[in-house]
Coordinates of C-alpha atoms in Angstrom, one line a residue:
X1 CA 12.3 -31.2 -0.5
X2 CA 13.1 -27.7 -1.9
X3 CA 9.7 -26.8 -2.2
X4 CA 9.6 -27.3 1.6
X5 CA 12.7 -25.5 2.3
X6 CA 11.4 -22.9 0.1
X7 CA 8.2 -22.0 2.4
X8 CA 10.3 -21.3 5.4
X9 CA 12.2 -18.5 3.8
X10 CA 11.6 -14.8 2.4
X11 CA 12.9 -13.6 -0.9
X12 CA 13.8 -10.4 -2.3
X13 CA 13.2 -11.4 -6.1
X14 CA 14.1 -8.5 -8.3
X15 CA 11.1 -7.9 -10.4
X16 CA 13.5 -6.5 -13.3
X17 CA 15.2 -9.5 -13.6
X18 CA 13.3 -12.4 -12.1
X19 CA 16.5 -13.3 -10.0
X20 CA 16.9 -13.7 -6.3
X21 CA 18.7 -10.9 -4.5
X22 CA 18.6 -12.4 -0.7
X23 CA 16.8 -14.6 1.4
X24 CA 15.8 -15.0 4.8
X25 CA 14.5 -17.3 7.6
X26 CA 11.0 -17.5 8.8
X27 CA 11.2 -16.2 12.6
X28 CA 10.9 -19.7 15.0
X29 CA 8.1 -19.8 17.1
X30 CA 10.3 -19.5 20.3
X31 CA 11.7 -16.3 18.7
X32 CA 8.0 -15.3 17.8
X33 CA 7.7 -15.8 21.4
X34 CA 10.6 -13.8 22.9
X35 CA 9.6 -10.8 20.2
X36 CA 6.5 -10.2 21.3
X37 CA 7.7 -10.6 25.4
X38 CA 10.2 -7.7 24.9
X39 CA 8.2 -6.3 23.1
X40 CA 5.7 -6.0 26.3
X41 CA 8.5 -5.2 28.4
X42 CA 9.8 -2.0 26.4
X43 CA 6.4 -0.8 26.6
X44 CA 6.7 -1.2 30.7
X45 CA 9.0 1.6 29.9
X46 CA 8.1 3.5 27.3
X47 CA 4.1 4.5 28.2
X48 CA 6.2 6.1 30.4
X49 CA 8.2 8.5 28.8
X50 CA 7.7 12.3 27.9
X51 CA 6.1 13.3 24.3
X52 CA 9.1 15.6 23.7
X53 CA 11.8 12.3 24.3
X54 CA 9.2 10.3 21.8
X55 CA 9.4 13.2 19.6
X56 CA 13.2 13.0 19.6
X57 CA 12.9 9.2 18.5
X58 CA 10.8 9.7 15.8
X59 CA 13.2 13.0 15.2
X60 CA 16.2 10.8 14.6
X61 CA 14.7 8.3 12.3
X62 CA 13.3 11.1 10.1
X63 CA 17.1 11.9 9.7
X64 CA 18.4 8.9 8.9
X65 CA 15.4 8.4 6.6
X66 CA 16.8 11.7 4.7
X67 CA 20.4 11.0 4.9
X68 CA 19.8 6.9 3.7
X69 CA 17.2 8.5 1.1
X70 CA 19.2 6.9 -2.1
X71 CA 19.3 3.7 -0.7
X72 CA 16.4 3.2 0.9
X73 CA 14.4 4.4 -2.8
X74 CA 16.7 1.6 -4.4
X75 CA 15.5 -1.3 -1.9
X76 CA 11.9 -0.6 -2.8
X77 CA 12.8 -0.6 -7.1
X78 CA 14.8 -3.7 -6.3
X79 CA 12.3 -5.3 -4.2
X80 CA 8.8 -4.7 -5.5
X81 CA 9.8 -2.6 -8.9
X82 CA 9.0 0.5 -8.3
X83 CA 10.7 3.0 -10.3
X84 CA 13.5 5.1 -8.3
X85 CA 11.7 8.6 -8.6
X86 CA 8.7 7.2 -7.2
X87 CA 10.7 5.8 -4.3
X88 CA 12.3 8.4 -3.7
X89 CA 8.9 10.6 -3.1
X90 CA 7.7 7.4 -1.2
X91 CA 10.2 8.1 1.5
X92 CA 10.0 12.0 1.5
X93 CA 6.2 11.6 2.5
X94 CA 7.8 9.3 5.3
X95 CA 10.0 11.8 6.5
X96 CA 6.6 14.5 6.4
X97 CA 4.9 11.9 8.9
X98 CA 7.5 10.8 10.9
X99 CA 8.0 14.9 11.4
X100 CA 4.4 16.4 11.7
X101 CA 4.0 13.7 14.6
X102 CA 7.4 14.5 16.3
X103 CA 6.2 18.5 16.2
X104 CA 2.4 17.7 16.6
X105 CA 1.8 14.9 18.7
X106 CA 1.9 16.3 22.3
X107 CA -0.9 18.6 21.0
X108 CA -2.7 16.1 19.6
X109 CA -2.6 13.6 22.6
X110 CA -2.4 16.0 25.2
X111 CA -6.0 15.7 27.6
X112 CA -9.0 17.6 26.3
X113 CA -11.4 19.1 28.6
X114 CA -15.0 18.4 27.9
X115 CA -17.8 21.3 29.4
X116 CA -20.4 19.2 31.2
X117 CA -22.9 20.5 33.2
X118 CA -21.9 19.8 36.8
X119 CA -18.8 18.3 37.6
X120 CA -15.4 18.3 35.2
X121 CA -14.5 15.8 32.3
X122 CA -12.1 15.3 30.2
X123 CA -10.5 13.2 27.4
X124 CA -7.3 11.4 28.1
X125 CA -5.6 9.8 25.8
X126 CA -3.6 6.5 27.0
X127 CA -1.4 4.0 25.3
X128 CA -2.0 0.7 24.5
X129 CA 0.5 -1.6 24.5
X130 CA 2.3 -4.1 21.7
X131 CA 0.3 -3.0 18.2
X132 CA 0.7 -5.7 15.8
X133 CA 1.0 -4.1 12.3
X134 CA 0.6 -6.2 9.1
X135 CA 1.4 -4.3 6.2
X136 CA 1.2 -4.6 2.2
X137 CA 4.2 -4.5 -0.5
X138 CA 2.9 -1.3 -2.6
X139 CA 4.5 1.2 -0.4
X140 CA 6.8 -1.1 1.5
X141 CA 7.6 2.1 3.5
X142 CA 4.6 4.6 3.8
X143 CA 2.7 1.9 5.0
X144 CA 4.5 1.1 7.8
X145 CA 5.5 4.3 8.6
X146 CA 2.1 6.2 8.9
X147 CA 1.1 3.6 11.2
X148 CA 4.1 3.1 13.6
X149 CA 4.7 7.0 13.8
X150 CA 1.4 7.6 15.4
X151 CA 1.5 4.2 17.3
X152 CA 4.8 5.0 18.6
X153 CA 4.2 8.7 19.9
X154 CA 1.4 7.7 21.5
X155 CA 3.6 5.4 23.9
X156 CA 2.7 2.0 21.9
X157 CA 5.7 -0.5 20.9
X158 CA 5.5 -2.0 17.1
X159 CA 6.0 -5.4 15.9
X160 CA 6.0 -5.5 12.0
X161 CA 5.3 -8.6 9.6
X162 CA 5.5 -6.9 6.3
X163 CA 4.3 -8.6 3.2
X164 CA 6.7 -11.7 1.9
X165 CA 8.6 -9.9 -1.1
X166 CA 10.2 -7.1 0.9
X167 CA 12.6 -8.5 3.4
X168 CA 14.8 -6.1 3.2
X169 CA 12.9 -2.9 3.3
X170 CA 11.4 -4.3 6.3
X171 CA 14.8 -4.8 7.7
X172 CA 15.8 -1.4 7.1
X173 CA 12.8 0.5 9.0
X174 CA 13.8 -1.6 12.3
X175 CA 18.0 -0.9 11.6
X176 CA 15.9 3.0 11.2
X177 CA 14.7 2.5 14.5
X178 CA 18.1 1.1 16.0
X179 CA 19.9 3.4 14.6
X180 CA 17.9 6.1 16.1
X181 CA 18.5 5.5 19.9
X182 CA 14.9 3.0 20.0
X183 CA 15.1 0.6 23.0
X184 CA 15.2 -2.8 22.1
X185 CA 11.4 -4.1 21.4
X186 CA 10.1 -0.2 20.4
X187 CA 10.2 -1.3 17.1
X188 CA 11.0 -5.1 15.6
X189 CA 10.5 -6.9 12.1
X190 CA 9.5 -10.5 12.2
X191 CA 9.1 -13.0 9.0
X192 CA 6.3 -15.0 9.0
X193 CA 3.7 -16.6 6.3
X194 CA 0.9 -14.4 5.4
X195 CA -1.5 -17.3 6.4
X196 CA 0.1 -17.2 10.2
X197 CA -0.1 -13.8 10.6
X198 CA -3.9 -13.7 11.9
X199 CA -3.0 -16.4 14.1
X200 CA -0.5 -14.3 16.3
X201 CA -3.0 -11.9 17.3
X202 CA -3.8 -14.7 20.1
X203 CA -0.7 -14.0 21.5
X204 CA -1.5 -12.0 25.2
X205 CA 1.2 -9.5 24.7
X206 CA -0.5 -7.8 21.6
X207 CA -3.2 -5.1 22.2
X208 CA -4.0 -3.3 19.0
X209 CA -3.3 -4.8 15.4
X210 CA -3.2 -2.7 12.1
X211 CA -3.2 -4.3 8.6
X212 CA -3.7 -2.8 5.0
X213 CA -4.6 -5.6 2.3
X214 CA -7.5 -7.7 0.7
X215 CA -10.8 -8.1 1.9
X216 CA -10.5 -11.7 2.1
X217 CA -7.2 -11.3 4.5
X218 CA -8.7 -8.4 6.4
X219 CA -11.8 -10.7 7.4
X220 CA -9.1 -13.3 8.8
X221 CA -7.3 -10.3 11.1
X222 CA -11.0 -8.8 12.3
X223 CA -12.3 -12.1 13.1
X224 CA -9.2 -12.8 15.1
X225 CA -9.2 -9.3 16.5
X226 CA -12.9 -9.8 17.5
X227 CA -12.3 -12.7 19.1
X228 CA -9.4 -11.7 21.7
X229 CA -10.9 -8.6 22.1
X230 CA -8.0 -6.8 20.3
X231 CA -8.6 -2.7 18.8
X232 CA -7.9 -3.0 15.3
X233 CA -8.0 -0.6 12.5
X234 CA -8.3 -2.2 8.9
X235 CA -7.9 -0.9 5.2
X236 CA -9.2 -3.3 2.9
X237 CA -9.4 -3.3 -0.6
X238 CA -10.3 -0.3 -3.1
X239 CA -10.8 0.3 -6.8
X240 CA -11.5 3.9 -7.6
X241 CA -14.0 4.8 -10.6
X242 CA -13.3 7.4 -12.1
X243 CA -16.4 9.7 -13.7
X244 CA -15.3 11.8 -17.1
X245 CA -17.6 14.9 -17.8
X246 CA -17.5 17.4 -20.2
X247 CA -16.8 20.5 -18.0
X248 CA -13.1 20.9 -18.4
X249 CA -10.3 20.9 -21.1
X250 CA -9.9 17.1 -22.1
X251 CA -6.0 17.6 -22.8
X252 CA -5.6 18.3 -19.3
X253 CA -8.0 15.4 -17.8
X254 CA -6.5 12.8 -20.3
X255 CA -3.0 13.4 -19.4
X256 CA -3.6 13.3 -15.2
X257 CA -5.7 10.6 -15.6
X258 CA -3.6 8.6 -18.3
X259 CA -0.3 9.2 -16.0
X260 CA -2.2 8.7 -13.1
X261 CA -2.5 5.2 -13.7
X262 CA 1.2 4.6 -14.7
X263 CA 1.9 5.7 -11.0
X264 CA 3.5 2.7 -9.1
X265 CA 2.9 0.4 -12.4
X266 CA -0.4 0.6 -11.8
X267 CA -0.3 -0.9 -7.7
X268 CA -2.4 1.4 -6.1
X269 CA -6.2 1.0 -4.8
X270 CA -6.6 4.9 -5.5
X271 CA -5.4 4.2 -9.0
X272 CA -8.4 5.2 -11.9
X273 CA -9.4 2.1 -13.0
X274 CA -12.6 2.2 -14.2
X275 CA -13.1 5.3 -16.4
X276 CA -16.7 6.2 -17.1
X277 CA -17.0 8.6 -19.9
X278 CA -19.6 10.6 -21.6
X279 CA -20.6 9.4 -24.9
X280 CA -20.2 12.8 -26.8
X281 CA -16.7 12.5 -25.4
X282 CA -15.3 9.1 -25.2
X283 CA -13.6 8.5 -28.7
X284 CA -11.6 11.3 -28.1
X285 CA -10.5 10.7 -24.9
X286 CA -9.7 7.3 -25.8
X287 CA -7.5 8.2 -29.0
X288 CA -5.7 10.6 -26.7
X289 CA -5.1 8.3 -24.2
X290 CA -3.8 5.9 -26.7
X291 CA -1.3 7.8 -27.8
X292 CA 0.0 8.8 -24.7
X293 CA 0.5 5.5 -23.9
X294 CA 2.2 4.4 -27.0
X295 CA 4.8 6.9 -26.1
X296 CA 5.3 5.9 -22.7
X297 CA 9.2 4.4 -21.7
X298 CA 8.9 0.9 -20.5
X299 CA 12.2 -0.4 -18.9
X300 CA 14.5 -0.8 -15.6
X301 CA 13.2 0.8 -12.6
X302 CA 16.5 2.6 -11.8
X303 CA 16.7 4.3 -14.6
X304 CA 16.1 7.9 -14.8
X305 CA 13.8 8.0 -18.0
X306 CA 12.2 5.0 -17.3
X307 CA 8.1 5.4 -16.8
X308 CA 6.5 2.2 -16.5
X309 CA 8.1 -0.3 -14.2
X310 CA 8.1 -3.8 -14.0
X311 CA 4.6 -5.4 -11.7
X312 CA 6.0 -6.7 -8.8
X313 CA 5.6 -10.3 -9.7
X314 CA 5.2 -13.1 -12.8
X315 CA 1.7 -14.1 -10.8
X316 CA 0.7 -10.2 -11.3
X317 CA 1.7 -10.0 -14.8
X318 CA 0.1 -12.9 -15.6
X319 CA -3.3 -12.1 -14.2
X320 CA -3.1 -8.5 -15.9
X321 CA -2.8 -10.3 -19.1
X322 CA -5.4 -13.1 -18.2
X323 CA -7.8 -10.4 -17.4
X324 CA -7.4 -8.5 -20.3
X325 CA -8.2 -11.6 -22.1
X326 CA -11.5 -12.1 -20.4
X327 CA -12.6 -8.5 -20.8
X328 CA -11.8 -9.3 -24.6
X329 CA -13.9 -12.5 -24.7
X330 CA -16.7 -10.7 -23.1
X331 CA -16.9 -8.2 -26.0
X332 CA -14.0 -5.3 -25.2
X333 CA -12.3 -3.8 -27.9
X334 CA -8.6 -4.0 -27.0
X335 CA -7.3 -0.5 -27.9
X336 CA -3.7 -1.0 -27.5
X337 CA -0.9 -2.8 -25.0
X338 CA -2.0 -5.8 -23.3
X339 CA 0.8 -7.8 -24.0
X340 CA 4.4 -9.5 -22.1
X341 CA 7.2 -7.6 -23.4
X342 CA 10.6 -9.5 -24.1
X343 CA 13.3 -10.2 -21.2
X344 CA 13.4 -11.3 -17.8
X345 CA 11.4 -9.1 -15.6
X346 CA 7.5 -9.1 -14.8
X347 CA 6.2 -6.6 -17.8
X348 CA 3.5 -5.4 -19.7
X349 CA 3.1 -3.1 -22.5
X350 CA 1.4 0.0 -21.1
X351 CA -2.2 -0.5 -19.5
X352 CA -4.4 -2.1 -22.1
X353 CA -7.8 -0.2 -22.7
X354 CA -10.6 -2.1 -23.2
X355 CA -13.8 -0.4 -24.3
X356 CA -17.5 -1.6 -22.8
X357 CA -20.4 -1.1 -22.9
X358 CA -22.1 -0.6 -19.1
X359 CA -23.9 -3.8 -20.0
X360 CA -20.7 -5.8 -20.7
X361 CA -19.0 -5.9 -17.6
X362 CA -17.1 -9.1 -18.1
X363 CA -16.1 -9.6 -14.2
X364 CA -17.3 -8.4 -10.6
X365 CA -14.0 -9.0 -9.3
X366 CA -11.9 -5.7 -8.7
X367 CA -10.3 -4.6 -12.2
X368 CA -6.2 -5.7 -12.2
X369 CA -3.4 -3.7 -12.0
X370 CA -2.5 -1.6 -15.3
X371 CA -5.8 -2.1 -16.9
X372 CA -7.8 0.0 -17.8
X373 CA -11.6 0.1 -18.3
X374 CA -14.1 2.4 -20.5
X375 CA -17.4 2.7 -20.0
X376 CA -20.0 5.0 -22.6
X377 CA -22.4 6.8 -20.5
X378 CA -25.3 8.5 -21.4
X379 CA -26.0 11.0 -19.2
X380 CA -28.8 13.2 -17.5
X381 CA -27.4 15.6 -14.6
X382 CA -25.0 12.2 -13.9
X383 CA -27.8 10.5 -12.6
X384 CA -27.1 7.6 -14.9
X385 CA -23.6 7.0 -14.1
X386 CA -24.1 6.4 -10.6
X387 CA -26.0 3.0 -10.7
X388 CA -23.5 1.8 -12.5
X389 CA -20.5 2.6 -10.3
X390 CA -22.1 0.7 -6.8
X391 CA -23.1 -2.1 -9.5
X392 CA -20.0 -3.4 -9.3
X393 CA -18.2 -5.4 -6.4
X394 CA -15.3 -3.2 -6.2
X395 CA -17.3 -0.5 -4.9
X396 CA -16.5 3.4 -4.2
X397 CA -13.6 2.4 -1.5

């Protein structure tokens, strides 16, 4: 029985502590219902409305978004662990969109002659309707914002299902929205499973959908897009190699790149995880790295000296560790971290930094959060290096 009342909830489960902060209701099907038909209806009115009142909307909501900037940074380390100072910069890139399309969008959407050779043409741009957005926990902000600021401008009304484990920063865009002067159904948050979300793009009322997650979810929303002939635009996946030369000061390329992957614990599908290394080089760089990392302040997201935060989960932990355990059985060297530290919350020792060799790739599935991955590389002009990279499932996305 609680497992069952479980599944028809959200939870905001601090990652720092492994405890429950709030929960919340799955939205009813007749509520799903109603959402989406007012929805519809706002857009009636607001396809209809100047760029400069649109402007003003998304105007307002940049405001609050600076004035609220402390505690909206705090929901996202409460909610999926990201540490405060990274929030923090998270929502300032928000405010950037949510101002460049207030000032820019009239130019961007405004018609566009074409030269033909008889006749006149032009581009128009014209809104869509109700975009469904489905959106990851990462950047439980950015995300949504860089896709309902545009959608919005344009004349299009939003209906968010963020992922599962950040009720309340979804709840805090839409109050954004409210706050700022947005009819009713401009912008609404609904909760939902993840498995259901692909489903509602059958509904009639929606005319676009947006979504940013796996591969294997993405091909759920296309085929469903496909099918009901909705426009969609999809980000799926990503796993960034990253190819080490010997062209530039090594302090310098250690250090971004060491760092670099500490950014958002590691969460991010533009983080360096695979670092491909010349030979001649690679101890080095390796030693260096090392001790960066064995310096590196592991502890509460809120706090100010705080530099690696907690993964946003016990199921992402665990699957950091149990890859770094595979890579090890495969033949890796484990060069340092790699293992659960003590207390409550979902962390790891700084990224762990196995050493292979190109032919001991111990997995074709995309490399885990906070784990790193060397490869030696003999090289000729780099020609070497690149068969390597597109080897691998996780690709140059």
């Amino acid at each position: 029985m609680a497992n069952q009342e479980e599944k028809k909830t959200v939870k905001t489960i601090n990652p720092a502590t492994n405890r429950i902060e709030k929960e919340f209701p799955y939205t009813t099907d007749e509520q799903l219902q109603s959402i989406f038909e007012t929805a519809d209806k706002a857009f009636q009115s607001w396809k209809n409305t100047s760029f400069e009142e649109r402007g003003k909307l998304l105007s307002q909501v940049s405001g609050l978004m600076r004035h609220r900037i402390d505690a909206l940074a705090r929901l996202c380390s409460v909610e999926m662990g990201k540490l405060f100072k990274e929030a923090k910069g998270e929502i300032e890139v928000c405010i950037a969109i949510l101002d460049y399309y207030a000032r820019n969008g009239k130019e961007i959407l405004k018609d566009k002659p074409i030269d033909i050779p008889q006749g006149k043409a032009f581009i128009s741009y014209s809104p869509l309707g109700v975009v469904f957005s489905i959106q990851p926990w990462n950047f439980p902000f950015y995300q949504v914002i860089r896709s309902a600021a545009p959608s919005i401008m344009a004349g299009n009304t939003y209906v968010l299902k963020h992922a599962g484990n950040v009720p309340q920063c979804a709840l805090a865009i839409e109050q954004l929205f409210r706050d700022a002067g947005a009819e009713q159904g401009i912008f609404t948050n609904i909760f939902v499973p993840g498995a259901k979300a692909s489903q509602l793009i059958a509904n009639e009322c929606i005319k676009g959908v947006t979504f940013t997650g796996s591969e294997e979810a993405g091909t759920s929303v296309a085929s469903q897009a496909g099918k009901y002939a909705r426009k969609s635009v999809l980000e799926l996946g990503g796993s960034d190699p990253c190819l080490i030369l010997d062209e530039y000061d090594i302090d310098d390329i250690v250090e971004m790149v060491a760092m670099g992957r500490l950014s958002n614990s590691g969460q991010i599908c533009t983080s360096p995880k695979r670092i491909i290394v010349l030979e001649s080089i690679v101890d080095e760089f390796i030693e260096k790295a090392k001790a960066i990392y064995e310096k590196v302040k592991v502890g509460d997201p809120l706090a100010d000296d705080s530099q690696l935060a907690p993964l946003m989960g016990v199921g992402a932990r665990d699957k950091v560790l149990e890859q770094v355990e595979d890579t090890v059985k495969a033949g890796a060297t484990l060069v340092c971290g790699g293992k659960p530290l003590e207390g409550e919350g979902h962390i790891c020792s700084p990224p762990s930094s196995p050493e292979l060799n190109p032919v001991c790739v111990p997995t074709r599935k995309r490399s885990s959060v906070l784990c790193w991955r060397y490869m030696r590389c003999r090289m000729w002009k780099m020609r070497s290096a690149w068969p390597t990279i597109p080897a691998m499932d996780w690709g140059l996305r």
